Coordinates of C-alpha atoms and ligand atoms in Angstrom, one line a residue:
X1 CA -21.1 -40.4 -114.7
X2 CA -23.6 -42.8 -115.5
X3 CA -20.7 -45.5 -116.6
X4 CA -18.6 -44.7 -113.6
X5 CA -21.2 -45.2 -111.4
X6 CA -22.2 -48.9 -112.9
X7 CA -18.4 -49.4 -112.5
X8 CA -18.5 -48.7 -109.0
X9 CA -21.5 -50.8 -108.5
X10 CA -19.4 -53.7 -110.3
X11 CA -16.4 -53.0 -108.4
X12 CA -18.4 -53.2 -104.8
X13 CA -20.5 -56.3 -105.7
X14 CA -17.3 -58.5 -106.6
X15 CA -15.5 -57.0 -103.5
X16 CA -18.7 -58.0 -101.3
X17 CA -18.7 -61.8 -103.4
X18 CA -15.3 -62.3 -102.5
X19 CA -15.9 -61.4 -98.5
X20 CA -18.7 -63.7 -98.7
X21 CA -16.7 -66.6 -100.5
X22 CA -13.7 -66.1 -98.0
X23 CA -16.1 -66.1 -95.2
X24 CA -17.5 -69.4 -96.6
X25 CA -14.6 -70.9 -96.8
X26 CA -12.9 -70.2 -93.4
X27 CA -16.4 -71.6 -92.1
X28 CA -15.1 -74.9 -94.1
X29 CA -12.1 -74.9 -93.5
X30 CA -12.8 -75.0 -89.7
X31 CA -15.3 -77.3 -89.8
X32 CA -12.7 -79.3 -91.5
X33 CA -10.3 -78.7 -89.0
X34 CA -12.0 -79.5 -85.9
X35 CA -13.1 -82.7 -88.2
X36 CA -9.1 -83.6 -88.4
X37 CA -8.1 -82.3 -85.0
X38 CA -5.9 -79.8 -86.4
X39 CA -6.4 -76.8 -83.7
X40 CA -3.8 -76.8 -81.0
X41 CA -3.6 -75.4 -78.0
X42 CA -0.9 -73.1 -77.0
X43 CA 0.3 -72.0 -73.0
X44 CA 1.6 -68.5 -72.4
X45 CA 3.2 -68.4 -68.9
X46 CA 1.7 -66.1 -65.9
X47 CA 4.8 -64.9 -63.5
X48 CA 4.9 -63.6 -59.8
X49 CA 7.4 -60.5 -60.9
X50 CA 9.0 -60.6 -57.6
X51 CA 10.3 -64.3 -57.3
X52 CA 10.5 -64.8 -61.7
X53 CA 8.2 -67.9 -60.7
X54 CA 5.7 -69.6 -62.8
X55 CA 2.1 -69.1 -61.0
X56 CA 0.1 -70.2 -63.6
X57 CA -0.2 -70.6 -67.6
X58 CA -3.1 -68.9 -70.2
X59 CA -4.3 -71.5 -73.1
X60 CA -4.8 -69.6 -76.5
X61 CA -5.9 -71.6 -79.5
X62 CA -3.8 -72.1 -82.5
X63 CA -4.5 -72.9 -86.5
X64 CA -2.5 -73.0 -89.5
X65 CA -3.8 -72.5 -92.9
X66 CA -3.8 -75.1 -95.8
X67 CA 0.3 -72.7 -96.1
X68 CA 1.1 -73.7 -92.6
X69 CA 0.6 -70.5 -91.3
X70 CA -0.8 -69.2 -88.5
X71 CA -4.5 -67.6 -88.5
X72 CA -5.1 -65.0 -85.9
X73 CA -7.3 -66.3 -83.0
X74 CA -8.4 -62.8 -83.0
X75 CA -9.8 -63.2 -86.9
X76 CA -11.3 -66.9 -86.3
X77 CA -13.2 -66.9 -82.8
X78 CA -15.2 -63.9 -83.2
X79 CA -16.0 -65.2 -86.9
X80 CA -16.4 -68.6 -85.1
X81 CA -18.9 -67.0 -82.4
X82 CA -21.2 -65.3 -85.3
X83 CA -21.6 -69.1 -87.0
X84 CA -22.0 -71.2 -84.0
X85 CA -18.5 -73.4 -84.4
X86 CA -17.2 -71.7 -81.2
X87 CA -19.4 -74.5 -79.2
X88 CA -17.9 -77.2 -80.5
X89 CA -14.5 -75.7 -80.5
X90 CA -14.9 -74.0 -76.9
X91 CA -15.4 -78.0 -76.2
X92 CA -13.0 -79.4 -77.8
X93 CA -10.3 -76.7 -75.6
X94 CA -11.5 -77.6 -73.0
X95 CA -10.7 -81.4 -73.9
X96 CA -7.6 -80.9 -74.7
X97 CA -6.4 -78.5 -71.5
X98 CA -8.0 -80.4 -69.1
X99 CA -5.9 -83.9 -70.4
X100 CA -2.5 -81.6 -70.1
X101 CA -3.6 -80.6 -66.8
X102 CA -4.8 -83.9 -65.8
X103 CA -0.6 -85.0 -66.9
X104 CA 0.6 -81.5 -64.6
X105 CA -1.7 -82.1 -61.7
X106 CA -0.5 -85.8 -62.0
X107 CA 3.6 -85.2 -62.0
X108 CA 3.3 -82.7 -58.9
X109 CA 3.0 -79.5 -60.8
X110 CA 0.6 -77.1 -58.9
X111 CA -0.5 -74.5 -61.7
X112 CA -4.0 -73.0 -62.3
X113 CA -4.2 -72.8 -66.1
X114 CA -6.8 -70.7 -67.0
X115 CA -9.1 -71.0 -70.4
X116 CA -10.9 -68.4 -72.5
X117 CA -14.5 -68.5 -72.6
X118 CA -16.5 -67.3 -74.8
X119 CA -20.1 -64.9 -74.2
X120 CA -22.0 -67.5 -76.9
X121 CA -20.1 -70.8 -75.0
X122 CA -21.0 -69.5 -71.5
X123 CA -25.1 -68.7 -72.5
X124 CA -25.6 -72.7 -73.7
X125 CA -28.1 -74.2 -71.2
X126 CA -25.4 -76.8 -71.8
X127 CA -22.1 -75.1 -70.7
X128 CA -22.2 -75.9 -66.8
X129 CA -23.0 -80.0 -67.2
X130 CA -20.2 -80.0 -70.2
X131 CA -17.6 -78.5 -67.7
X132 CA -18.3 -80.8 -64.9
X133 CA -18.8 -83.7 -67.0
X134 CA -15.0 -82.9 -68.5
X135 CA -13.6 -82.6 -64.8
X136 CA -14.8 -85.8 -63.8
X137 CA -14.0 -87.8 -67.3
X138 CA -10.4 -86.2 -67.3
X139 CA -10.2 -86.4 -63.3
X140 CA -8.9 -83.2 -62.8
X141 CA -8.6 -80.9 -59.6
X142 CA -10.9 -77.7 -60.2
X143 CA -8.5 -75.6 -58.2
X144 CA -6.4 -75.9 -61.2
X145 CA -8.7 -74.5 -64.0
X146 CA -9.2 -70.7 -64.1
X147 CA -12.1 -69.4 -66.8
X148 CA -11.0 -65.9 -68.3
X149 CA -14.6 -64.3 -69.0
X150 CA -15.1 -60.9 -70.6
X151 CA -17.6 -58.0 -69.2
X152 CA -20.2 -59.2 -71.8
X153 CA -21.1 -61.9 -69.7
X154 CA -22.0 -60.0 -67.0
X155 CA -24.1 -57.7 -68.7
X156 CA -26.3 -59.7 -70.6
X157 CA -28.6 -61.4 -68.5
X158 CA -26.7 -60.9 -65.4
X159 CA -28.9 -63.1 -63.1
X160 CA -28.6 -66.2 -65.3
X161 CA -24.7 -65.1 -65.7
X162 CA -24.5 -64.9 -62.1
X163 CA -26.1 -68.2 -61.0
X164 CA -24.0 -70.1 -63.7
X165 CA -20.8 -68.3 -62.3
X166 CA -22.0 -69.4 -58.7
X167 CA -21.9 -73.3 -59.8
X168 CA -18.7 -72.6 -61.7
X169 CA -17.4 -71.4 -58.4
X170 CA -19.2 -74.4 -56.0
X171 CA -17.3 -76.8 -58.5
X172 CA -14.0 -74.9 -57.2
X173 CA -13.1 -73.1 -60.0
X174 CA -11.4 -69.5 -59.9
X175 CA -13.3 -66.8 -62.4
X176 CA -11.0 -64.2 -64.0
X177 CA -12.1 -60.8 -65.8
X178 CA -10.4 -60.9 -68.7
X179 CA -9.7 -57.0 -70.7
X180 CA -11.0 -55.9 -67.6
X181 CA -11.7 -52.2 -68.3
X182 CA -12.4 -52.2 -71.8
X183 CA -16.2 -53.4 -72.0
X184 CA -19.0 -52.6 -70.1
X185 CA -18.2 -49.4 -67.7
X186 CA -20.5 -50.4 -64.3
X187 CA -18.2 -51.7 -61.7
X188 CA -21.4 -52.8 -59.5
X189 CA -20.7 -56.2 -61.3
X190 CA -17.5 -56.6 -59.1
X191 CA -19.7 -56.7 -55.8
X192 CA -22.5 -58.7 -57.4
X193 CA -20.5 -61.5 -59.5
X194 CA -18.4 -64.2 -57.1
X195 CA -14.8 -63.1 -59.0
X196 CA -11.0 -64.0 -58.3
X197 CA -9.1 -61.9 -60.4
X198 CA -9.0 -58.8 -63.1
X199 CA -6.8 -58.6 -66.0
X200 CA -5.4 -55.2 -66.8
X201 CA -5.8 -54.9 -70.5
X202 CA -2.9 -54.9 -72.3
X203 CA -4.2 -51.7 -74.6
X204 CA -3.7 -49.8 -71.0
X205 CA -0.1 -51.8 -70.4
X206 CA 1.5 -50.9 -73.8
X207 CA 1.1 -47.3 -73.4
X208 CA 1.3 -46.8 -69.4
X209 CA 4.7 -45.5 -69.6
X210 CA 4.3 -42.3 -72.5
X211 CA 0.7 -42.0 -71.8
X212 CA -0.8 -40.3 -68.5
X213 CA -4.2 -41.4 -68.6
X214 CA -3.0 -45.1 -69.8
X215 CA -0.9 -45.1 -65.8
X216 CA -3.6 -43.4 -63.9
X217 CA -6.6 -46.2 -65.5
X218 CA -4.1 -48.9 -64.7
X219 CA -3.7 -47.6 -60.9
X220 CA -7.2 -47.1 -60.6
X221 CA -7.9 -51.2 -61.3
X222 CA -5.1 -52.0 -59.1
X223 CA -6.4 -49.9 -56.4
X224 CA -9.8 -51.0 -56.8
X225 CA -8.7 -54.4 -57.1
X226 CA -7.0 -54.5 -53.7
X227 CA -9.4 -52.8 -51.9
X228 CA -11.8 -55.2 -53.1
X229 CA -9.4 -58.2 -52.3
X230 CA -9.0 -59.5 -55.6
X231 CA -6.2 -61.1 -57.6
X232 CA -4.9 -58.7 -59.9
X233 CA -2.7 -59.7 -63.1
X234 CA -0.9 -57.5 -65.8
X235 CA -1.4 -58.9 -69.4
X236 CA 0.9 -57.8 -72.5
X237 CA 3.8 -56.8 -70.5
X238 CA 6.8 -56.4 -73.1
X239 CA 9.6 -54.8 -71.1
X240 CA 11.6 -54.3 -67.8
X241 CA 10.5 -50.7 -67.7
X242 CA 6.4 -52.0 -67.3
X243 CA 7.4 -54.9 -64.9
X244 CA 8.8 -52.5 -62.7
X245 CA 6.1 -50.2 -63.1
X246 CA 3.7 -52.3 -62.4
X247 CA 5.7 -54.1 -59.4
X248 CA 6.0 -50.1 -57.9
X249 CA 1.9 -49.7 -58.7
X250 CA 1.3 -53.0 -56.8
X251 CA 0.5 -55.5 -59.2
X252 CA 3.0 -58.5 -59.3
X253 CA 1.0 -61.1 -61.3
X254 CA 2.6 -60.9 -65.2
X255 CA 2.0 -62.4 -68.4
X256 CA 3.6 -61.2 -71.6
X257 CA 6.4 -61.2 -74.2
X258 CA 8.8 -60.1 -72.0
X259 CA 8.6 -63.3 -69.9
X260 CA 7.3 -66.6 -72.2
X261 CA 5.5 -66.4 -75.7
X262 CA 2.5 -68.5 -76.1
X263 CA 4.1 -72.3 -77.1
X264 CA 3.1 -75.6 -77.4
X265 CA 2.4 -78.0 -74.9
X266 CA 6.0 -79.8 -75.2
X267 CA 7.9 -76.5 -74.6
X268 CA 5.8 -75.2 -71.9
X269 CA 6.7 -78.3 -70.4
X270 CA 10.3 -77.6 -70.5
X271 CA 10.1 -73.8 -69.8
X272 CA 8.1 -74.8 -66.3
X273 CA 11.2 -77.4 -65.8
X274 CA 13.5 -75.1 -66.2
X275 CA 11.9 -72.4 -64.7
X276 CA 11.6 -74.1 -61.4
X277 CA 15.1 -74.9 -61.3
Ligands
C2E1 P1 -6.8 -62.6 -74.9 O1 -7.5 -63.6 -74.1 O2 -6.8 -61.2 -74.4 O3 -5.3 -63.1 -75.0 C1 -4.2 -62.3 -75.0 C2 -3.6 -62.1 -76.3 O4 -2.4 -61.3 -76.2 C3 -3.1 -63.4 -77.0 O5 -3.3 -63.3 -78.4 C4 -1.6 -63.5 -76.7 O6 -0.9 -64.3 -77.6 C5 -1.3 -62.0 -76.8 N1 -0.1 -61.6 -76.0 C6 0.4 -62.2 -75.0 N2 1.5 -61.5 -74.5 C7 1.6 -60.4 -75.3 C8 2.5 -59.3 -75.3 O7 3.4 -59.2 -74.5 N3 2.3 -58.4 -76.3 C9 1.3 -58.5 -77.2 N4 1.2 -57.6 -78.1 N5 0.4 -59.5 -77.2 C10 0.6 -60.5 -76.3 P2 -3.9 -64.5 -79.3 O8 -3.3 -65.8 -78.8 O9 -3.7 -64.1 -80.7 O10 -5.4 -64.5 -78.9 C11 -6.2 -63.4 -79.3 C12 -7.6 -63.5 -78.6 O11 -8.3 -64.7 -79.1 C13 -7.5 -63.8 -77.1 O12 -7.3 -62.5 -76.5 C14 -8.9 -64.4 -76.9 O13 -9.9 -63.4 -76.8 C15 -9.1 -65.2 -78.1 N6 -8.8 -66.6 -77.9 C16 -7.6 -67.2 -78.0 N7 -7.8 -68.6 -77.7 C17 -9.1 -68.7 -77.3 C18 -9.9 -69.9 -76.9 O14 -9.4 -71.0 -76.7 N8 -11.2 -69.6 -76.7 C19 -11.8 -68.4 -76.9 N9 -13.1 -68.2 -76.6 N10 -11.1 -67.3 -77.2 C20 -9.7 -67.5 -77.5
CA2 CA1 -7.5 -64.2 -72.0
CA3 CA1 -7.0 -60.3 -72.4
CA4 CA1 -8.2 -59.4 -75.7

């Protein structure tokens, strides 16, 4: 017992090193990559169901591994919020969307392209000079720039959240509620907080069809989302079946598989040409 135990201990130790020595070296590797300009920017296209037009477009981050393959967003920016990089990438985003949307706004093409912001980006006593300072260098027209926020901004010190989502809103940009109805369950935020639209988690979209509590939550946020005369938008949608669903619920607004894959700048380029023909 006493041997097998001493084994286990072994056997957890190297399995806790070699966490810590992969964490290390993601953190180097992305220090390395924002170094070498090597994240990318992706655009995932946001429909109006009813006319199959092109409303608007999400930015999700991209980064290939020293293999050329993709890292999950989902692995690096929380890892990236824990060690501080997701400053200087949330930044450096912002950078690059705003130049492509300085290029759209500049050929005639009226879309708001919303950006991901993180809790730890949006708490820097920093964050609301760097985002005006960006709209003025790139010269780009706020009515264009969405910020997707999550429900932890709202709850943590909600009076400093609130005041910073006031300026965001004087500067004319639209505030979004992104996985809206997963987080934090007091709704009073909706009255208190100047906000545009919700998105319907897509955890309540994949199942909304086979599962009766998934259709009544995502009725609920519609309903509530009318009556309180905001935007509302369906995220994940993968088939027919949920577009129509959701048209017959009352939401219109899409973004998922079904319609456009996240893609680089140059194809999103061609699939808003082409959609607009
Ligand atoms: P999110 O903001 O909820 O983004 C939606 C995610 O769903 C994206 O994953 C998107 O590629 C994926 N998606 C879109 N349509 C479908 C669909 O029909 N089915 C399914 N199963 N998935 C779909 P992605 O790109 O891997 O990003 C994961 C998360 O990483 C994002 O979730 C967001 O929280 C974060 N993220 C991505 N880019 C950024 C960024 O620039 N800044 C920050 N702070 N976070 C980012
Ligand atoms: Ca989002
Ligand atoms: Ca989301
Ligand atoms: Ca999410």
């Amino acid at each position: 017992a006493k041997q097998s135990g001493r084994n286990r201990w072994q056997f957890f130790s190297t399995e806790l090193e070699a966490q810590v020595q992969e964490r290390h070296q993601l953190e180097q590797y992305m220090h390395h990559a924002l170094e070498h300009q090597m994240f990318e920017v992706f655009y995932q296209a946001k429909v109006d169901a009813r006319t199959n037009t092109v409303i608007g477009l999400e930015a999700l981050l991209r980064l290939k591994d020293r293999k050329g393959e993709f890292i999950s967003p989902a692995v690096f920016i929380p890892f990236a919020e824990e060690n501080g990089l997701i400053v200087p990438i949330g930044q450096m985003v912002m950078q690059q969307v705003f130049e492509h949307v300085h290029h759209w706004q500049q050929s005639g093409i009226e879309l708001v392209v919303s950006i991901n912001i993180s809790v730890v980006q949006f708490k820097q006593p920093t964050f609301l000079e760097s985002v005006h300072a960006a709209l003025l260098q790139h010269n780009v027209k706020p009515e264009g720039i969405e910020f997707e926020i999550t429900e932890g901004v709202l709850a943590k010190n909600s009076e400093e959240s609130r005041a910073v989502l006031a300026e965001l809103k004087a500067l004319g940009l639209q505030i979004s509620i992104d996985d809206f109805g997963t987080g934090y369950s007091s709704l009073s935020y909706l009255k208190r907080f100047p906000i545009d639209v919700l998105k319907i988690d897509q955890s309540f979209v994949r199942d909304m069809l086979t599962d009766a509590s998934d259709a009544a939550i995502v009725e609920a946020i519609i309903n509530l989302g009318r009556s309180l005369g905001l935007k509302l938008i369906a995220e994940g949608v993968e088939t027919v079946d949920q577009a129509q669903a959701l048209l017959a619920k009352g939401c219109h607004l899409m973004q998922g598989y079904h319609y456009c894959r996240p893609m680089p700048f140059k194809a999103i380029c061609d699939y808003i040409q082409q959609a607009s023909r």
